[in-house]
């Protein structure tokens, strides 16, 4: 079956769903000889609306067979299983749906054409509904409590109401994908189905009539002698209107619009004198008596800042609001080094330098290799590469303890050893592991060496007074301060977290400076990598 034929039937089925013609949608979907997981999911939704639960289960079985990792398919099938009293299979589908969430709190299926977000708390809610049908009320309560800890929108007070119902031993109704929410083909693909006239209409390129712009072969029309003026129909009324005075919404479905704002007429005027308009990306009702036609003119050579289709531009996206800065004593100016910037995760690897590039060692490192190492003893020594505000290297014996390496690094940098923090990175990992325990237990540098080399990250830290460090994070990217209250750092720096301003900003300390920064610029180096949810 050609993809264009499948796309055409799919599009016609979606149009039937929008018109609430579920039987017509099924007829179109059944004509697809090679259905996909998305068209099968649409067929299951139509069967559910028509009350055909057995046929809906068969369609969902085929959906999951086509796409074994479709979490929303398992979620929908679990709800249908509960309606036909197959509770054990419903519980299994809830477990598979939670597994295919892959540890995410939400999966947005918009890119696949389904305008639906599946939250992990919804999967846990359905699992609790299964335990209610099994009579295991304590298990249902525990699952709902774990669902209340999950983050996600659209939850409202559903969990609290469900806990009250479980306390009264009332069976919970399962959650389902809304009936009119189905997989839709991409708009760009549907537009390609329409035939296009790439050659265009015939155009007069030579005429005895001056300024002749005749563009077709309609029946002959009377022409004025010496000059041709094409017949122009009356100009269509503009669909853009302008508010004469401000209007405050007074009922459901109405919009609040300031005076002078431009709106787009979306529908005809109703009997109550209200018209459907679009303003600032929202559709609602406004009194037609307050609207005046807007003169939308096109400037020669330029276009007005509006969408050609007549839909106003969407509102501009605003970044998250910054927390209010609290007055604090001015911080000392930060000292910037003119040397090499800190290494990034993509450039700091364990591979040796290319043969075409000269070795990037400082003069101190070269002297260290030639003066401190006797000829013929290279096999018993290794090179330690240290990333600081600049990159340096030194050669040490393989059995040198870490505390001695730290002393030598401090001597090279001219910094007190007590204020240096050393970390290393395991091969193939991005996590920087502190060397605190290794420094105290007497481990040697050979334990973190690979191919005769060891790479360490060094950072200077000033001790904090009268402040409690909650935990530590590692910077994923460079962050440049946007204001005097911001904390500036480089990729790979360790940040002491002193407090949480809100869900998007943290207060931290790094390199003797205290400030706030976006939490998405760092990660917790001590956090567990894997997290599993058990129903």
Tab-separated table of N, CA and C in Angstrom, residues 432-529:
chain	number	residue	atom	x	y	z
A	432	UNK	N	32.414	13.525	37.820
A	432	UNK	CA	33.680	13.801	38.477
A	432	UNK	C	33.589	13.334	39.924
A	433	UNK	N	34.463	12.408	40.300
A	433	UNK	CA	34.424	11.782	41.621
A	433	UNK	C	35.477	12.453	42.506
A	434	UNK	N	35.081	12.971	43.677
A	434	UNK	CA	36.074	13.581	44.582
A	434	UNK	C	37.070	12.539	45.091
A	435	UNK	N	38.285	12.982	45.398
A	435	UNK	CA	39.344	12.113	45.889
A	435	UNK	C	39.518	12.243	47.398
A	436	UNK	N	38.465	12.646	48.098
A	436	UNK	CA	38.596	12.855	49.537
A	436	UNK	C	38.989	11.592	50.284
A	437	UNK	N	38.274	10.481	50.060
A	437	UNK	CA	38.572	9.227	50.763
A	437	UNK	C	39.929	8.680	50.356
A	438	UNK	N	40.289	8.786	49.064
A	438	UNK	CA	41.583	8.281	48.614
A	438	UNK	C	42.739	9.067	49.221
A	439	UNK	N	42.524	10.382	49.452
A	439	UNK	CA	43.590	11.177	50.053
A	439	UNK	C	43.849	10.756	51.491
A	440	UNK	N	42.793	10.389	52.209
A	440	UNK	CA	42.935	10.037	53.614
A	440	UNK	C	43.386	8.593	53.827
A	441	UNK	N	43.033	7.701	52.900
A	441	UNK	CA	43.356	6.277	53.104
A	441	UNK	C	44.689	5.864	52.513
A	442	UNK	N	45.422	6.787	51.881
A	442	UNK	CA	46.751	6.458	51.386
A	442	UNK	C	46.777	5.752	50.051
A	443	UNK	N	45.753	5.874	49.221
A	443	UNK	CA	45.772	5.261	47.898
A	443	UNK	C	46.804	5.956	47.021
A	444	UNK	N	47.279	5.226	46.002
A	444	UNK	CA	48.294	5.755	45.100
A	444	UNK	C	47.645	6.245	43.822
A	445	UNK	N	48.394	7.084	43.094
A	445	UNK	CA	47.880	7.675	41.867
A	445	UNK	C	47.742	6.638	40.758
A	446	UNK	N	48.405	5.488	40.910
A	446	UNK	CA	48.314	4.447	39.885
A	446	UNK	C	46.899	3.904	39.750
A	447	UNK	N	46.074	4.033	40.786
A	447	UNK	CA	44.723	3.470	40.773
A	447	UNK	C	43.783	4.207	39.815
A	448	UNK	N	44.116	5.429	39.451
A	448	UNK	CA	43.267	6.169	38.513
A	448	UNK	C	43.989	6.416	37.198
A	449	UNK	N	45.114	5.759	36.974
A	449	UNK	CA	45.891	5.973	35.766
A	449	UNK	C	45.454	4.996	34.686
A	450	UNK	N	45.581	5.426	33.436
A	450	UNK	CA	45.285	4.606	32.268
A	450	UNK	C	46.325	4.904	31.204
A	451	UNK	N	46.959	3.858	30.692
A	451	UNK	CA	47.968	3.978	29.630
A	451	UNK	C	49.096	4.917	30.039
A	452	UNK	N	49.515	4.851	31.307
A	452	UNK	CA	50.623	5.658	31.777
A	452	UNK	C	50.299	7.113	32.016
A	453	UNK	N	48.998	7.432	32.064
A	453	UNK	CA	48.605	8.824	32.287
A	453	UNK	C	47.457	8.858	33.293
A	454	UNK	N	47.381	9.950	34.044
A	454	UNK	CA	46.283	10.172	34.983
A	454	UNK	C	45.818	11.616	34.816
A	455	UNK	N	44.512	11.803	34.709
A	455	UNK	CA	43.931	13.134	34.511
A	455	UNK	C	43.146	13.517	35.758
A	456	UNK	N	43.464	14.678	36.320
A	456	UNK	CA	42.806	15.176	37.524
A	456	UNK	C	42.241	16.557	37.258
A	457	UNK	N	41.170	16.879	37.956
A	457	UNK	CA	40.575	18.217	37.921
A	457	UNK	C	40.800	18.880	39.276
A	458	UNK	N	41.313	20.105	39.248
A	458	UNK	CA	41.672	20.816	40.470
A	458	UNK	C	40.888	22.120	40.532
A	459	UNK	N	40.425	22.431	41.750
A	459	UNK	CA	39.652	23.657	41.961
A	459	UNK	C	39.998	24.217	43.330
A	460	UNK	N	40.165	25.541	43.371
A	460	UNK	CA	40.462	26.216	44.628
A	460	UNK	C	39.162	26.564	45.333
A	461	UNK	N	39.064	26.222	46.597
A	461	UNK	CA	37.858	26.485	47.366
A	461	UNK	C	38.218	27.211	48.670
A	462	UNK	N	37.549	28.331	48.944
A	462	UNK	CA	37.723	29.035	50.205
A	462	UNK	C	36.739	28.484	51.220
A	463	UNK	N	37.145	28.276	52.462
A	463	UNK	CA	36.207	27.736	53.463
A	463	UNK	C	35.094	28.726	53.764
A	464	UNK	N	33.890	28.175	53.985
A	464	UNK	CA	32.727	28.992	54.318
A	464	UNK	C	32.590	29.126	55.829
A	465	UNK	N	32.119	30.274	56.260
A	465	UNK	CA	31.877	30.510	57.678
A	465	UNK	C	30.400	30.797	57.896
A	466	UNK	N	29.827	30.157	58.890
A	466	UNK	CA	28.437	30.373	59.307
A	466	UNK	C	27.443	30.031	58.208
A	467	UNK	N	27.802	29.142	57.284
A	467	UNK	CA	26.872	28.678	56.253
A	467	UNK	C	26.917	27.158	56.196
A	468	UNK	N	25.762	26.552	55.982
A	468	UNK	CA	25.656	25.094	55.920
A	468	UNK	C	25.561	24.659	54.466
A	469	UNK	N	26.400	23.697	54.081
A	469	UNK	CA	26.382	23.154	52.723
A	469	UNK	C	25.402	21.982	52.695
A	470	UNK	N	24.324	22.128	51.897
A	470	UNK	CA	23.316	21.059	51.805
A	470	UNK	C	23.847	19.866	51.024
A	471	UNK	N	24.388	20.112	49.844
A	471	UNK	CA	24.994	19.073	49.008
A	471	UNK	C	25.840	19.774	47.950
A	472	UNK	N	26.490	18.988	47.123
A	472	UNK	CA	27.379	19.540	46.103
A	472	UNK	C	26.897	19.126	44.715
A	473	UNK	N	27.137	20.002	43.732
A	473	UNK	CA	26.790	19.737	42.342
A	473	UNK	C	27.977	20.067	41.461
A	474	UNK	N	27.972	19.547	40.235
A	474	UNK	CA	29.039	19.777	39.273
A	474	UNK	C	28.449	20.525	38.082
A	475	UNK	N	29.122	21.580	37.613
A	475	UNK	CA	28.631	22.401	36.510
A	475	UNK	C	28.703	21.630	35.204
A	476	UNK	N	27.586	21.610	34.471
A	476	UNK	CA	27.541	20.970	33.161
A	476	UNK	C	28.014	21.915	32.063
A	477	UNK	N	27.775	23.222	32.243
A	477	UNK	CA	28.126	24.194	31.206
A	477	UNK	C	28.724	25.435	31.877
A	478	UNK	N	29.343	26.283	31.065
A	478	UNK	CA	29.800	27.579	31.546
A	478	UNK	C	28.591	28.486	31.773
A	479	UNK	N	28.591	29.235	32.852
A	479	UNK	CA	27.503	30.174	33.139
A	479	UNK	C	28.102	31.541	33.398
A	480	UNK	N	27.697	32.518	32.590
A	480	UNK	CA	28.147	33.895	32.742
A	480	UNK	C	27.107	34.666	33.533
A	481	UNK	N	27.560	35.403	34.536
A	481	UNK	CA	26.634	36.125	35.405
A	481	UNK	C	25.851	37.156	34.606
A	482	UNK	N	24.515	37.164	34.836
A	482	UNK	CA	23.640	38.134	34.191
A	482	UNK	C	23.348	39.329	35.095
A	483	UNK	N	23.770	39.269	36.332
A	483	UNK	CA	23.535	40.353	37.269
A	483	UNK	C	24.472	40.231	38.458
A	484	UNK	N	24.492	41.215	39.331
A	484	UNK	CA	25.420	41.172	40.472
A	484	UNK	C	25.107	40.061	41.450
A	485	UNK	N	23.853	39.521	41.443
A	485	UNK	CA	23.509	38.465	42.385
A	485	UNK	C	23.795	37.076	41.843
A	486	UNK	N	24.261	36.953	40.586
A	486	UNK	CA	24.484	35.647	39.967
A	486	UNK	C	25.846	35.073	40.348
A	487	UNK	N	25.930	33.748	40.305
A	487	UNK	CA	27.180	33.027	40.561
A	487	UNK	C	27.746	32.566	39.226
A	488	UNK	N	28.945	33.012	38.913
A	488	UNK	CA	29.578	32.653	37.649
A	488	UNK	C	30.516	31.470	37.868
A	489	UNK	N	30.480	30.501	36.948
A	489	UNK	CA	31.352	29.336	37.066
A	489	UNK	C	31.631	28.779	35.678
A	490	UNK	N	32.544	27.799	35.633
A	490	UNK	CA	32.933	27.148	34.385
A	490	UNK	C	32.529	25.688	34.413
A	491	UNK	N	32.485	25.085	33.247
A	491	UNK	CA	32.115	23.680	33.122
A	491	UNK	C	33.076	22.794	33.922
A	492	UNK	N	32.519	21.920	34.741
A	492	UNK	CA	33.318	21.016	35.549
A	492	UNK	C	33.587	21.508	36.955
A	493	UNK	N	33.255	22.762	37.288
A	493	UNK	CA	33.479	23.294	38.637
A	493	UNK	C	32.519	22.648	39.635
A	494	UNK	N	32.987	22.466	40.847
A	494	UNK	CA	32.137	21.964	41.926
A	494	UNK	C	31.462	23.139	42.625
A	495	UNK	N	30.169	23.015	42.876
A	495	UNK	CA	29.377	24.091	43.468
A	495	UNK	C	28.783	23.583	44.774
A	496	UNK	N	29.009	24.313	45.861
A	496	UNK	CA	28.384	23.993	47.147
A	496	UNK	C	26.985	24.614	47.176
A	497	UNK	N	25.956	23.795	47.335
A	497	UNK	CA	24.578	24.284	47.362
A	497	UNK	C	24.239	24.729	48.782
A	498	UNK	N	23.897	26.018	48.907
A	498	UNK	CA	23.571	26.594	50.205
A	498	UNK	C	22.068	26.715	50.437
A	499	UNK	N	21.275	26.731	49.372
A	499	UNK	CA	19.828	26.849	49.528
A	499	UNK	C	19.156	26.755	48.180
A	500	UNK	N	17.845	26.496	48.202
A	500	UNK	CA	17.026	26.401	46.994
A	500	UNK	C	16.094	27.614	46.952
A	501	UNK	N	16.331	28.505	45.973
A	501	UNK	CA	15.519	29.717	45.866
A	501	UNK	C	14.109	29.364	45.420
A	502	UNK	N	13.980	28.596	44.325
A	502	UNK	CA	12.708	28.060	43.857
A	502	UNK	C	13.021	26.819	43.026
A	503	UNK	N	12.057	26.362	42.225
A	503	UNK	CA	12.263	25.129	41.467
A	503	UNK	C	13.284	25.278	40.358
A	504	UNK	N	13.626	26.504	39.966
A	504	UNK	CA	14.519	26.720	38.835
A	504	UNK	C	15.825	27.401	39.199
A	505	UNK	N	15.972	27.940	40.400
A	505	UNK	CA	17.176	28.657	40.798
A	505	UNK	C	17.679	28.122	42.140
A	506	UNK	N	19.000	28.034	42.251
A	506	UNK	CA	19.661	27.586	43.474
A	506	UNK	C	20.658	28.648	43.919
A	507	UNK	N	20.967	28.634	45.209
A	507	UNK	CA	22.021	29.495	45.750
A	507	UNK	C	23.224	28.620	46.036
A	508	UNK	N	24.379	29.016	45.508
A	508	UNK	CA	25.561	28.183	45.645
A	508	UNK	C	26.804	28.989	45.922
A	509	UNK	N	27.888	28.250	46.176
A	509	UNK	CA	29.193	28.851	46.479
A	509	UNK	C	30.235	28.128	45.652
A	510	UNK	N	31.100	28.900	44.987
A	510	UNK	CA	32.166	28.319	44.183
A	510	UNK	C	33.301	29.329	44.078
A	511	UNK	N	34.498	28.849	44.312
A	511	UNK	CA	35.720	29.670	44.170
A	511	UNK	C	35.641	30.955	44.989
A	512	UNK	N	35.081	30.853	46.213
A	512	UNK	CA	35.038	32.001	47.086
A	512	UNK	C	33.920	32.983	46.820
A	513	UNK	N	33.010	32.660	45.896
A	513	UNK	CA	31.904	33.550	45.565
A	513	UNK	C	30.591	32.856	45.874
A	514	UNK	N	29.602	33.631	46.287
A	514	UNK	CA	28.261	33.132	46.600
A	514	UNK	C	27.265	33.871	45.723
A	515	UNK	N	26.324	33.133	45.108
A	515	UNK	CA	25.311	33.747	44.255
A	515	UNK	C	24.296	32.711	43.838
A	516	UNK	N	23.372	33.118	42.977
A	516	UNK	CA	22.328	32.216	42.486
A	516	UNK	C	22.624	31.861	41.043
A	517	UNK	N	22.075	30.709	40.590
A	517	UNK	CA	22.291	30.232	39.233
A	517	UNK	C	21.148	29.286	38.867
A	518	UNK	N	20.863	29.085	37.560
A	518	UNK	CA	19.815	28.142	37.141
A	518	UNK	C	20.220	26.708	37.468
A	519	UNK	N	19.297	25.952	38.044
A	519	UNK	CA	19.614	24.585	38.459
A	519	UNK	C	19.899	23.671	37.288
A	520	UNK	N	19.408	24.006	36.062
A	520	UNK	CA	19.638	23.135	34.914
A	520	UNK	C	21.076	23.203	34.411
A	521	UNK	N	21.911	24.123	34.959
A	521	UNK	CA	23.292	24.229	34.522
A	521	UNK	C	24.221	23.293	35.298
A	522	UNK	N	23.706	22.511	36.237
A	522	UNK	CA	24.553	21.638	37.053
A	522	UNK	C	23.790	20.362	37.373
A	523	UNK	N	24.523	19.347	37.843
A	523	UNK	CA	23.896	18.086	38.244
A	523	UNK	C	24.525	17.645	39.560
A	524	UNK	N	23.790	16.820	40.288
A	524	UNK	CA	24.235	16.334	41.588
A	524	UNK	C	25.172	15.161	41.386
A	525	UNK	N	26.450	15.321	41.786
A	525	UNK	CA	27.421	14.268	41.532
A	525	UNK	C	27.249	13.073	42.454
A	526	UNK	N	26.491	13.211	43.544
A	526	UNK	CA	26.281	12.096	44.471
A	526	UNK	C	24.920	11.448	44.301
A	527	UNK	N	24.105	11.944	43.327
A	527	UNK	CA	22.766	11.385	43.144
A	527	UNK	C	22.845	10.006	42.521
A	528	UNK	N	21.883	9.191	42.809
A	528	UNK	CA	21.823	7.852	42.236
A	528	UNK	C	21.525	7.961	40.751
A	529	UNK	N	22.222	7.149	39.951
A	529	UNK	CA	22.045	7.226	38.500
A	529	UNK	C	20.757	6.553	38.071
